[in-house]
Amino acid sequence: MNLTFAITDANTPPGVAAVSTTPSPGPTAVPVPLSAGEPDAATLARAAEQTAGALLAPAAPHRLTEVVPAPQHVQPDPTADWVLPAEAVIVTSANPAALAVAEQLAQFLRPATGYPLPVTDATTPEPAGGIALVLDESADLGAEGYSADLGAEGYRLDIATDGVRVTAATAAGLFYGAQTLRQLLPAAIESPSPVTERWALPGGTITDAPRFPYRGAMLDVARHFFAVEDVLRVVDHLARYKLNHLHLHLTDDQGWRIAVDSWPKLTTVGGTTEVGGGPGGHYTKADYQRIVSYAAARHITVVPEIDLPGHTNSALVAYPELAPDKTAPPPYTGTEVGFSYVDPADERTYDFVADVLGEVAALTPGPWLHIGGDEAFKVKGEVYTGFVERVQRIVADLGKTVVGWHQLAPAAHLDGRVLQWWGTNGEDPTTVDAVRRGARLIVSPGNHAYLDMKYAPDTPIGHDWAGLIDVRKAYDWDPGTHVAGVPAEAVLGVEAPLWTESVTSLADIELLLLPRLPAIAELGWSTRATHDWADFRDRLAGQGPRWTTAGITFHRAPEIPWPTAPTIPTQRNMPQTDTARS
Ligand code: TNX
């Protein structure tokens, strides 16, 4: 037990306790029920004693390996542990993108530390007792005795007696280095208000780079609509775990969520419904752009999905001319799939598709446009492939790259196209054939990566059509070999979709996202050599106090040894050790 957890639990913002569906059996010396109200006097006394001890004897910093996703190469140097001093400066290369990362890091570190942490730039940034973020395209980023091509997203993190240095060839690399740094600090760093802590970091060097270029999560904002603020918070969760794509499922039978000027009723009519009969909602173009730029600032690319030709009931309600029988269907607020489709035989449908995709493309700086294509059960054979091929060309003419669910596979190949595979058994000759013709794959196996599946039979929300997905099931598979016959080189990456038929609040989203999102993130980022369930489980456990401190809901999965901790109040004016002031 260390001081960190004592402080973090005490700082949980009121009303945002971790969701505990099962009591945690955490292996701690001081068992304290987390949700049983006030701790008793003896427990408090024991905790106070431990806290005092921790203040006198410098607490050991985190281990350098205690990071999710697991870094590629870690070289600890116990002689080089370092404590962030109150007067530390964050210095970075004189480059706007590097300065932006430095400012983000400062903004993240200031609330809990209460330190000013000014940001400056320099031609040759040096830690000088603080933190240096060095943008250097020519840097030799390999650690001693180890050389690595860190690519466009890699970084090197050195923690030494003179401070911290993050070196990367890109701002994205610096950003990921900063995320690692964040996880190496005590969990109390997540506190929104100042706490007394010794901000110790473990000495050594991390050299790190991702396995796959595409690491994503999907949020279905169509079945239930979620406010911009909720989406931004999901972006924050992605950023923590070095995910770099947010796929937004913007349209479905139950609601159309993105404003399209040329077809205004899509939102004014089609956006007013959702599963269960709630009011729905939609993003204005400004809302959407706010999400896009918030994500971009965190090195996350938004992938907008307009699901075609099925999953279109909300569009048909707004514009009956798109319906095969030219009649408006009733609005749909149930959870069935596969019944609706836009008329593939009517030219007006392609005007609609071109207008919608054109406006969405114009709002989207990223390269991708996702055209859905799943579960169009009533559009079969050549009619389906003919429709898809026309839509693929529309996307290409807009200068974007097509992404679609793997049902697109039988359609003709188009340069660069990407299929998102969501099967459940790893066998799919049609997808393998599309890959042979040049398609790349994003893998989202329904029975491993679907975040809307329940963890266990008693999970209060979620589905189970693809089975139950506990944390181990989310972790124990390999995106590089999962689809038989698809070579690892054809795998662009991995994505965890969250469908929201049963998800109605941010707390629901977080309950299903955490702790499985970090498992998928690790599959996307970490080399296979580091894949180890027992080790992952321990590293993941360390994230729990961070989420608790930050007021983030999560599922206290019973297979994870979450630390339990005495909850003691902490005050800003508690005495600091000399080291903490040095
Ligand atoms: C299948 S996965 C769907 C969605 C549902 C989801 C529920 C996919 C491409 N289509 O329409 O929301 O199952 O898990």
Coordinates of C-alpha atoms and ligand atoms in Angstrom, one line a residue:
M1 CA 0.0 0.0 0.0
N2 CA 1.3 3.4 -0.8
L3 CA 0.3 7.0 -0.2
T4 CA -1.0 7.3 -3.7
F5 CA -4.0 5.2 -3.4
A6 CA -4.9 6.6 0.0
I7 CA -5.0 10.0 -1.5
T8 CA -6.7 9.1 -4.8
D9 CA -9.7 7.4 -3.2
A10 CA -10.1 10.3 -0.9
N11 CA -10.3 12.6 -3.8
T12 CA -12.9 10.8 -5.8
P13 CA -15.4 13.6 -6.7
P14 CA -18.7 13.1 -4.9
G15 CA -21.3 11.2 -6.8
V16 CA -18.9 9.6 -9.3
A17 CA -17.9 6.4 -7.6
A18 CA -16.5 3.5 -9.6
V19 CA -19.3 1.1 -10.5
S20 CA -18.8 -2.1 -8.6
T21 CA -20.9 -4.9 -9.9
T22 CA -18.8 -7.5 -8.0
P23 CA -16.9 -6.9 -4.8
S24 CA -13.2 -6.6 -5.5
P25 CA -11.0 -9.2 -3.8
G26 CA -8.0 -6.9 -4.2
P27 CA -4.8 -8.2 -2.5
T28 CA -4.1 -5.5 0.0
A29 CA -2.9 -5.4 3.5
V30 CA -5.6 -2.9 4.6
P31 CA -9.0 -4.2 3.5
V32 CA -11.5 -1.4 3.3
P33 CA -14.9 -1.7 1.7
L34 CA -15.0 0.8 -1.1
S35 CA -18.7 1.4 -1.2
A36 CA -19.7 0.8 2.4
G37 CA -19.8 4.4 3.5
E38 CA -17.5 5.8 6.1
P39 CA -14.5 3.7 7.2
D40 CA -14.4 2.8 10.9
A41 CA -12.1 4.5 13.3
A42 CA -9.5 1.7 13.5
T43 CA -9.2 1.7 9.7
L44 CA -8.7 5.4 9.6
A45 CA -6.0 5.2 12.3
R46 CA -4.2 2.5 10.4
A47 CA -4.4 4.5 7.2
A48 CA -3.1 7.6 8.9
E49 CA -0.2 5.6 10.3
Q50 CA 0.6 4.3 6.9
T51 CA 0.3 7.7 5.4
A52 CA 2.7 9.2 7.9
G53 CA 5.1 6.4 7.1
A54 CA 4.9 7.0 3.5
L55 CA 5.6 10.7 4.0
L56 CA 8.7 9.9 6.0
A57 CA 10.1 7.2 3.9
P58 CA 10.1 8.2 0.2
A59 CA 7.6 6.0 -1.6
A60 CA 9.0 3.9 -4.4
P61 CA 7.9 5.3 -7.7
H62 CA 5.9 3.2 -10.1
R63 CA 7.8 0.6 -12.1
L64 CA 8.8 1.8 -15.5
T65 CA 6.9 -1.1 -17.0
E66 CA 3.6 -0.1 -15.3
V67 CA 2.1 1.3 -18.5
V68 CA -0.9 0.4 -20.7
P69 CA -0.5 -0.2 -23.6
A70 CA 2.8 -2.0 -22.8
P71 CA 5.7 -0.1 -24.3
Q72 CA 8.0 -1.8 -26.8
H73 CA 11.3 -1.6 -25.0
V74 CA 11.9 -0.6 -21.3
Q75 CA 15.3 -0.2 -19.6
P76 CA 14.8 0.7 -16.0
D77 CA 17.5 2.6 -14.1
P78 CA 16.7 2.5 -10.4
T79 CA 19.6 4.9 -9.7
A80 CA 17.9 7.6 -11.8
D81 CA 14.5 7.9 -10.1
W82 CA 13.3 11.5 -10.2
V83 CA 10.8 13.7 -8.5
L84 CA 9.0 16.6 -10.2
P85 CA 9.9 19.8 -8.4
A86 CA 7.5 22.6 -7.8
E87 CA 9.6 25.0 -9.9
A88 CA 9.9 22.6 -12.9
V89 CA 9.6 24.2 -16.4
I90 CA 8.4 22.4 -19.5
V91 CA 10.6 23.3 -22.4
T92 CA 10.0 22.2 -25.9
S93 CA 11.2 22.7 -29.5
A94 CA 10.1 26.0 -31.1
N95 CA 7.3 24.4 -33.2
P96 CA 3.6 25.1 -32.8
A97 CA 2.6 21.4 -32.7
A98 CA 5.3 20.6 -30.1
L99 CA 4.3 23.6 -28.0
A100 CA 0.7 22.4 -28.1
V101 CA 1.7 19.1 -26.6
A102 CA 3.8 20.9 -24.0
E103 CA 0.8 23.0 -23.0
Q104 CA -1.5 20.0 -22.9
L105 CA 1.0 18.2 -20.6
A106 CA 1.2 21.3 -18.4
Q107 CA -2.6 21.6 -18.2
F108 CA -2.8 18.0 -17.2
L109 CA -0.1 18.2 -14.5
R110 CA -1.1 21.6 -13.0
P111 CA -4.4 20.7 -11.2
A112 CA -3.1 17.9 -9.0
T113 CA 0.3 19.3 -8.4
G114 CA -0.7 22.9 -8.0
Y115 CA 2.7 23.7 -9.6
P116 CA 2.8 26.6 -12.2
L117 CA 4.8 24.5 -14.7
P118 CA 5.4 27.3 -17.2
V119 CA 6.0 26.3 -20.9
T120 CA 8.8 27.7 -22.9
D121 CA 10.6 26.9 -26.1
A122 CA 14.3 26.5 -27.0
T123 CA 16.4 25.7 -30.0
T124 CA 17.9 22.8 -28.0
P125 CA 15.5 21.9 -25.3
E126 CA 17.2 20.4 -22.2
P127 CA 15.4 19.0 -19.1
A128 CA 17.4 21.1 -16.7
G129 CA 15.6 19.8 -13.7
G130 CA 12.2 19.8 -15.5
I131 CA 10.7 18.3 -18.6
A132 CA 11.9 18.6 -22.1
L133 CA 9.8 17.7 -25.1
V134 CA 12.2 17.5 -28.1
L135 CA 10.9 17.3 -31.6
D136 CA 13.8 15.9 -33.6
E137 CA 13.4 14.1 -36.9
S138 CA 16.9 13.0 -37.0
A139 CA 17.3 11.8 -33.5
D140 CA 18.7 8.3 -32.8
L141 CA 15.7 7.1 -30.8
G142 CA 17.0 3.7 -30.0
A143 CA 17.9 3.0 -26.5
E144 CA 21.4 1.7 -25.7
G145 CA 22.0 -1.6 -27.4
Y146 CA 18.7 -1.4 -29.1
S147 CA 17.8 0.4 -32.3
A148 CA 14.3 1.0 -33.4
D149 CA 12.6 2.7 -36.3
L150 CA 10.0 4.6 -34.3
G151 CA 8.0 5.7 -37.3
A152 CA 5.5 8.5 -37.3
E153 CA 4.1 7.8 -33.9
G154 CA 7.0 6.5 -31.8
Y155 CA 8.8 8.3 -29.0
R156 CA 11.7 7.9 -26.6
L157 CA 11.3 8.8 -22.9
D158 CA 14.3 9.2 -20.7
I159 CA 13.9 9.7 -17.0
A160 CA 17.2 10.7 -15.4
T161 CA 18.6 12.6 -12.5
D162 CA 18.4 15.9 -14.4
G163 CA 14.8 15.5 -15.3
V164 CA 12.6 14.0 -18.1
R165 CA 13.2 14.1 -21.8
V166 CA 10.7 13.0 -24.4
T167 CA 12.1 12.8 -28.0
A168 CA 10.1 12.1 -31.1
A169 CA 10.1 12.8 -34.8
T170 CA 6.5 14.1 -34.7
A171 CA 4.1 15.9 -32.3
A172 CA 2.0 12.7 -32.2
G173 CA 5.1 10.9 -30.8
L174 CA 5.6 13.6 -28.2
F175 CA 1.9 13.3 -27.3
Y176 CA 2.2 9.5 -26.8
G177 CA 5.4 10.0 -24.7
A178 CA 3.4 12.5 -22.6
Q179 CA 0.6 9.9 -22.1
T180 CA 3.2 7.4 -20.9
L181 CA 4.7 10.0 -18.5
R182 CA 1.3 10.6 -17.1
Q183 CA 0.8 6.9 -16.3
L184 CA 4.2 6.7 -14.6
L185 CA 3.3 9.4 -12.1
P186 CA 1.4 8.5 -8.9
A187 CA -2.4 8.0 -9.6
A188 CA -3.1 11.1 -7.6
I189 CA -1.9 13.1 -10.7
E190 CA -5.5 12.5 -12.0
S191 CA -7.0 14.6 -9.2
P192 CA -8.8 17.7 -10.4
S193 CA -7.6 19.6 -7.4
P194 CA -4.3 20.0 -5.6
V195 CA -3.1 17.0 -3.5
T196 CA 0.0 16.5 -1.5
E197 CA 2.1 13.9 -3.1
R198 CA 5.7 13.1 -4.0
W199 CA 5.5 13.3 -7.8
A200 CA 8.1 10.5 -8.3
L201 CA 9.0 9.0 -11.6
P202 CA 11.0 5.7 -12.1
G203 CA 14.4 6.2 -13.8
G204 CA 15.3 4.7 -17.1
T205 CA 14.4 4.7 -20.8
I206 CA 11.4 3.7 -22.8
T207 CA 11.6 3.3 -26.5
D208 CA 8.1 2.9 -28.0
A209 CA 6.1 2.7 -31.2
P210 CA 2.8 1.2 -32.3
R211 CA 2.3 -2.2 -33.9
F212 CA -0.6 -1.0 -36.1
P213 CA -1.3 2.4 -37.7
Y214 CA -5.1 2.2 -37.1
R215 CA -6.2 2.0 -33.5
G216 CA -9.8 3.0 -32.9
A217 CA -13.0 2.8 -31.1
M218 CA -16.5 3.4 -32.5
L219 CA -19.4 5.2 -30.8
D220 CA -22.9 4.7 -32.1
V221 CA -24.6 8.1 -31.6
A222 CA -27.6 7.0 -33.7
R223 CA -29.3 4.4 -31.5
H224 CA -29.0 6.8 -28.6
F225 CA -27.8 10.4 -29.1
F226 CA -25.0 11.7 -27.0
A227 CA -24.1 15.3 -26.4
V228 CA -20.9 16.8 -27.7
E229 CA -19.4 16.9 -24.2
D230 CA -19.9 13.1 -23.8
V231 CA -18.1 12.5 -27.1
L232 CA -15.2 14.7 -26.0
R233 CA -14.9 12.7 -22.9
V234 CA -14.7 9.5 -24.9
V235 CA -12.0 11.1 -27.0
D236 CA -10.1 11.7 -23.7
H237 CA -10.3 8.0 -22.9
L238 CA -9.0 7.1 -26.3
A239 CA -6.1 9.5 -26.0
R240 CA -5.0 8.0 -22.7
Y241 CA -4.5 4.6 -24.3
K242 CA -2.8 5.9 -27.5
L243 CA -5.8 5.1 -29.8
N244 CA -5.8 7.4 -32.9
H245 CA -9.2 6.9 -34.5
L246 CA -12.7 7.7 -33.4
H247 CA -15.3 6.2 -35.7
L248 CA -18.7 7.9 -35.2
H249 CA -21.7 5.8 -36.4
L250 CA -23.8 8.9 -37.3
T251 CA -26.9 7.5 -38.9
D252 CA -29.2 4.5 -38.4
D253 CA -32.8 3.5 -38.5
Q254 CA -33.5 5.2 -35.2
G255 CA -31.9 8.6 -35.9
W256 CA -29.9 10.8 -38.2
R257 CA -27.3 12.8 -36.2
I258 CA -25.4 15.0 -38.6
A259 CA -26.7 18.2 -40.2
V260 CA -26.7 18.1 -44.0
D261 CA -27.7 21.5 -45.5
S262 CA -28.9 20.2 -48.8
W263 CA -31.2 17.7 -47.2
P264 CA -32.3 19.5 -44.0
K265 CA -35.1 17.2 -43.0
L266 CA -32.5 14.4 -42.3
T267 CA -32.0 16.1 -38.9
T268 CA -35.1 18.2 -38.4
V269 CA -37.3 15.1 -39.0
G270 CA -34.9 12.1 -39.0
G271 CA -32.9 13.3 -36.0
T272 CA -35.8 13.6 -33.5
T273 CA -36.1 9.9 -32.6
E274 CA -34.0 7.3 -30.8
V275 CA -34.3 3.8 -29.3
G276 CA -36.9 3.7 -26.6
G277 CA -38.7 6.9 -27.7
G278 CA -36.4 9.5 -26.3
P279 CA -35.9 12.9 -28.0
G280 CA -32.9 12.0 -30.1
G281 CA -30.8 15.0 -31.3
H282 CA -28.2 15.8 -33.8
Y283 CA -24.9 17.6 -34.3
T284 CA -24.8 20.9 -36.1
K285 CA -21.9 21.3 -38.4
A286 CA -20.2 23.4 -35.7
D287 CA -20.8 20.6 -33.2
Y288 CA -19.2 18.1 -35.4
Q289 CA -16.3 20.3 -36.2
R290 CA -15.8 20.8 -32.5
I291 CA -15.5 17.1 -32.0
V292 CA -13.1 16.8 -35.0
S293 CA -10.8 19.5 -33.7
Y294 CA -10.9 18.3 -30.1
A295 CA -9.9 14.9 -31.4
A296 CA -7.3 16.3 -33.7
A297 CA -5.6 18.1 -30.8
R298 CA -5.3 14.7 -29.3
H299 CA -3.9 13.1 -32.5
I300 CA -7.2 11.3 -33.1
T301 CA -8.8 11.2 -36.5
V302 CA -12.6 11.1 -36.8
V303 CA -14.0 8.5 -39.1
P304 CA -17.6 9.5 -40.0
E305 CA -20.0 6.7 -40.9
I306 CA -23.1 7.2 -43.1
D307 CA -24.6 3.7 -43.1
L308 CA -25.9 2.7 -46.6
P309 CA -28.0 1.3 -48.2
G310 CA -29.6 -0.3 -45.1
H311 CA -30.0 1.1 -41.6
T312 CA -31.7 4.1 -43.3
N313 CA -35.2 4.3 -41.8
S314 CA -34.6 7.7 -40.3
A315 CA -33.7 9.1 -43.8
L316 CA -36.7 7.5 -45.3
V317 CA -39.0 9.1 -42.7
A318 CA -37.5 12.5 -43.7
Y319 CA -37.5 11.9 -47.5
P320 CA -40.0 9.2 -48.6
E321 CA -38.7 9.7 -52.2
L322 CA -35.7 7.6 -51.2
A323 CA -37.8 4.7 -50.2
P324 CA -38.4 1.8 -52.6
D325 CA -42.2 2.3 -52.4
K326 CA -41.9 6.2 -52.2
T327 CA -43.9 6.1 -49.0
A328 CA -42.7 7.3 -45.6
P329 CA -42.3 4.5 -43.1
P330 CA -43.2 5.1 -39.5
P331 CA -40.3 6.3 -37.3
Y332 CA -38.5 3.4 -35.7
T333 CA -37.4 3.3 -32.1
G334 CA -36.9 -0.5 -31.6
T335 CA -33.7 -2.5 -32.0
E336 CA -34.3 -4.8 -34.9
V337 CA -32.0 -4.5 -38.0
G338 CA -32.1 -5.2 -41.7
F339 CA -35.6 -4.0 -42.7
S340 CA -34.9 -0.5 -44.3
Y341 CA -33.0 0.5 -47.4
V342 CA -32.7 3.4 -49.8
D343 CA -33.9 2.6 -53.3
P344 CA -30.9 1.4 -55.3
A345 CA -32.9 1.7 -58.6
D346 CA -33.6 5.4 -58.3
E347 CA -31.0 8.0 -59.5
R348 CA -32.3 10.4 -56.8
T349 CA -30.7 8.0 -54.3
Y350 CA -27.3 8.6 -55.7
D351 CA -27.8 12.4 -55.7
F352 CA -28.7 12.0 -52.0
V353 CA -25.6 9.9 -51.4
A354 CA -23.3 12.3 -53.2
D355 CA -24.7 15.4 -51.4
V356 CA -24.5 13.8 -48.0
L357 CA -21.0 12.3 -48.4
G358 CA -19.9 15.6 -50.0
E359 CA -20.9 17.7 -47.1
V360 CA -19.6 15.2 -44.5
A361 CA -16.3 15.0 -46.5
A362 CA -16.0 18.8 -46.5
L363 CA -16.3 18.8 -42.7
T364 CA -13.8 16.0 -42.2
P365 CA -10.1 16.6 -42.5
G366 CA -9.2 12.9 -42.0
P367 CA -8.8 10.6 -45.1
W368 CA -11.7 8.2 -44.3
L369 CA -15.4 8.0 -45.1
H370 CA -17.2 5.0 -43.7
I371 CA -20.2 3.9 -45.8
G372 CA -21.5 1.1 -43.6
G373 CA -22.9 -1.5 -45.9
D374 CA -23.9 -4.0 -43.1
E375 CA -27.1 -5.9 -42.7
A376 CA -28.8 -4.6 -45.9
F377 CA -30.7 -7.9 -46.0
K378 CA -33.2 -6.7 -48.6
V379 CA -30.7 -5.5 -51.1
K380 CA -29.2 -8.7 -52.5
G381 CA -26.6 -9.9 -54.9
E382 CA -25.7 -7.7 -57.9
V383 CA -28.1 -5.0 -56.8
Y384 CA -26.1 -4.7 -53.6
T385 CA -22.6 -4.8 -55.1
G386 CA -23.7 -2.4 -57.9
F387 CA -24.9 0.1 -55.2
V388 CA -21.7 -0.3 -53.2
E389 CA -19.5 0.1 -56.3
R390 CA -21.2 3.4 -57.2
V391 CA -20.9 4.7 -53.6
Q392 CA -17.3 3.7 -53.5
R393 CA -16.6 5.8 -56.6
I394 CA -18.5 8.8 -55.1
V395 CA -16.1 8.5 -52.0
A396 CA -13.1 8.3 -54.2
D397 CA -14.2 11.3 -56.3
L398 CA -14.4 13.2 -53.0
G399 CA -10.7 12.4 -52.5
K400 CA -11.5 10.1 -49.5
T401 CA -10.7 6.5 -48.8
V402 CA -13.6 4.1 -48.4
V403 CA -14.1 2.2 -45.2
G404 CA -17.1 -0.2 -44.8
W405 CA -18.2 -3.2 -42.8
H406 CA -16.9 -6.4 -44.3
Q407 CA -20.2 -7.0 -46.1
L408 CA -18.7 -4.8 -48.8
A409 CA -16.2 -7.6 -49.6
P410 CA -18.0 -8.9 -52.7
A411 CA -18.0 -5.5 -54.4
A412 CA -15.2 -4.7 -56.9
H413 CA -12.0 -3.5 -55.3
L414 CA -11.3 0.2 -55.3
D415 CA -7.8 1.5 -54.6
G416 CA -7.1 1.8 -50.9
R417 CA -10.4 0.5 -49.6
V418 CA -10.7 -0.8 -46.1
L419 CA -13.0 -3.4 -44.7
Q420 CA -14.0 -3.5 -41.1
W421 CA -14.4 -7.2 -40.1
W422 CA -16.9 -7.9 -37.4
G423 CA -17.3 -11.6 -37.7
T424 CA -17.2 -14.0 -34.7
N425 CA -15.3 -17.1 -35.9
G426 CA -12.2 -15.9 -37.8
E427 CA -13.2 -17.8 -41.0
D428 CA -14.4 -15.6 -43.9
P429 CA -13.5 -16.6 -47.4
T430 CA -15.3 -13.7 -49.0
T431 CA -13.3 -11.2 -46.9
V432 CA -10.1 -13.1 -47.6
D433 CA -10.8 -12.9 -51.3
A434 CA -11.4 -9.1 -51.0
V435 CA -8.0 -8.8 -49.2
R436 CA -6.4 -10.8 -52.0
R437 CA -7.8 -8.2 -54.4
G438 CA -6.2 -5.4 -52.4
A439 CA -8.5 -4.5 -49.5
R440 CA -7.0 -3.8 -46.1
L441 CA -8.7 -4.8 -42.9
I442 CA -9.7 -3.2 -39.6
V443 CA -10.4 -6.1 -37.3
S444 CA -13.3 -5.8 -34.8
P445 CA -14.2 -9.4 -33.9
G446 CA -17.7 -9.3 -32.5
N447 CA -16.8 -11.9 -29.8
H448 CA -13.6 -10.0 -28.6
A449 CA -13.8 -6.4 -29.5
Y450 CA -17.5 -5.5 -29.3
L451 CA -17.8 -3.2 -26.3
D452 CA -21.6 -3.6 -26.3
M453 CA -21.4 -7.2 -25.3
K454 CA -22.0 -7.9 -21.6
Y455 CA -19.0 -8.8 -19.4
A456 CA -21.0 -11.4 -17.6
P457 CA -24.6 -12.6 -17.4
D458 CA -25.4 -10.0 -14.7
T459 CA -23.9 -7.0 -16.5
P460 CA -26.9 -4.5 -16.3
I461 CA -26.7 -3.3 -19.9
G462 CA -25.4 -4.7 -23.2
H463 CA -26.0 -7.5 -25.6
D464 CA -24.8 -11.1 -25.7
W465 CA -25.4 -12.2 -29.3
A466 CA -21.6 -12.5 -29.9
G467 CA -21.1 -14.0 -26.4
L468 CA -20.0 -12.6 -23.1
I469 CA -16.7 -10.6 -23.3
D470 CA -14.8 -10.4 -20.0
V471 CA -11.5 -8.6 -19.9
R472 CA -9.5 -11.7 -20.7
K473 CA -11.6 -12.4 -23.8
A474 CA -11.2 -8.8 -24.9
Y475 CA -7.4 -9.2 -24.5
D476 CA -6.6 -12.7 -25.6
W477 CA -6.6 -12.6 -29.4
D478 CA -4.2 -11.4 -32.1
P479 CA -5.4 -8.9 -34.7
G480 CA -2.4 -9.9 -36.9
T481 CA -3.5 -13.5 -37.3
H482 CA -7.2 -13.5 -36.2
V483 CA -8.8 -13.8 -39.6
A484 CA -7.6 -17.0 -41.2
G485 CA -5.9 -16.4 -44.6
V486 CA -5.4 -12.7 -44.0
P487 CA -1.7 -11.8 -43.6
A488 CA -0.7 -9.4 -40.9
E489 CA 0.5 -6.9 -43.5
A490 CA -3.1 -6.5 -44.7
V491 CA -4.2 -5.6 -41.2
L492 CA -4.4 -1.8 -40.9
G493 CA -5.4 -2.1 -37.3
V494 CA -8.0 -2.8 -34.7
E495 CA -11.2 -1.1 -33.5
A496 CA -13.6 -1.6 -30.6
P497 CA -17.2 -0.7 -31.6
L498 CA -19.7 0.4 -29.0
W499 CA -23.3 0.1 -30.2
T500 CA -25.7 1.9 -28.0
E501 CA -29.1 0.2 -28.2
S502 CA -29.0 -0.3 -24.4
V503 CA -26.6 2.6 -23.6
T504 CA -28.3 5.8 -22.5
S505 CA -25.7 7.8 -20.5
L506 CA -22.1 8.7 -20.2
A507 CA -21.8 6.4 -17.2
D508 CA -23.2 3.5 -19.3
I509 CA -20.6 4.3 -22.0
E510 CA -17.8 4.2 -19.5
L511 CA -19.0 1.1 -17.8
L512 CA -18.8 -0.8 -21.1
L513 CA -15.6 1.0 -22.3
L514 CA -13.5 0.5 -19.2
P515 CA -11.6 -1.7 -18.5
R516 CA -12.0 -3.3 -22.0
L517 CA -10.9 -0.4 -24.1
P518 CA -7.3 -0.5 -22.8
A519 CA -7.2 -4.2 -23.7
I520 CA -8.0 -3.5 -27.3
A521 CA -5.7 -0.5 -27.2
E522 CA -2.8 -2.8 -26.2
L523 CA -3.6 -5.2 -29.0
G524 CA -3.4 -2.2 -31.4
W525 CA -0.2 -0.6 -30.0
S526 CA 2.0 -3.2 -28.3
T527 CA 4.2 -5.7 -30.0
R528 CA 3.2 -9.3 -29.7
A529 CA 6.3 -10.0 -27.7
T530 CA 4.9 -8.1 -24.8
H531 CA 1.5 -9.9 -24.9
D532 CA 1.0 -11.6 -21.5
W533 CA -2.4 -11.8 -19.7
A534 CA -1.0 -12.0 -16.2
D535 CA 1.2 -9.0 -16.7
F536 CA -1.5 -7.1 -18.5
R537 CA -3.9 -7.8 -15.6
D538 CA -1.5 -6.3 -13.1
R539 CA -0.8 -3.2 -15.2
L540 CA -4.5 -2.7 -15.8
A541 CA -5.2 -2.9 -12.1
G542 CA -3.1 0.2 -11.7
Q543 CA -5.5 2.1 -13.9
G544 CA -8.4 1.7 -11.5
P545 CA -7.2 4.3 -8.9
R546 CA -6.5 6.7 -11.8
W547 CA -10.1 6.4 -13.1
T548 CA -11.5 6.7 -9.6
T549 CA -9.5 9.8 -9.0
A550 CA -10.5 11.3 -12.3
G551 CA -14.2 10.5 -11.5
I552 CA -14.5 8.0 -14.4
T553 CA -16.9 5.1 -14.1
F554 CA -15.6 1.6 -14.8
H555 CA -16.6 -2.0 -14.4
R556 CA -14.7 -3.5 -11.4
A557 CA -14.1 -6.7 -13.4
P558 CA -13.5 -9.5 -10.9
E559 CA -10.6 -11.0 -12.8
I560 CA -8.5 -7.9 -12.3
P561 CA -6.6 -7.4 -8.9
W562 CA -7.8 -3.8 -8.4
P563 CA -6.0 -2.3 -5.4
T564 CA -8.3 -1.6 -2.5
A565 CA -7.2 1.2 -0.3
P566 CA -8.0 3.0 2.9
T567 CA -9.8 6.2 2.2
I568 CA -8.4 9.0 4.2
P569 CA -8.9 12.7 3.8
T570 CA -6.0 14.7 2.5
Q571 CA -5.3 18.3 2.8
R572 CA -3.3 20.6 0.7
N573 CA -1.3 21.9 3.7
M574 CA -0.1 18.4 4.7
P575 CA 3.7 18.6 5.3
Q576 CA 5.8 17.8 2.3
T577 CA 9.0 15.9 2.4
D578 CA 12.2 17.7 1.5
T579 CA 12.5 15.6 -1.6
A580 CA 9.1 16.8 -2.8
R581 CA 10.3 20.4 -2.5
S582 CA 13.7 19.8 -4.1
Ligands
TNX1 C1 -24.7 -5.6 -35.5 S1 -22.0 -4.8 -36.2 C2 -24.7 -4.4 -36.1 C3 -25.3 -3.2 -35.5 C4 -25.9 -3.6 -34.1 C5 -24.9 -4.5 -33.4 C6 -25.3 -4.8 -32.0 C7 -22.8 -4.2 -37.4 C8 -22.0 -3.8 -38.5 N1 -24.1 -4.1 -37.3 O1 -26.4 -2.7 -36.3 O2 -26.0 -2.4 -33.4 O3 -24.9 -5.7 -34.1 O4 -24.3 -5.5 -31.4

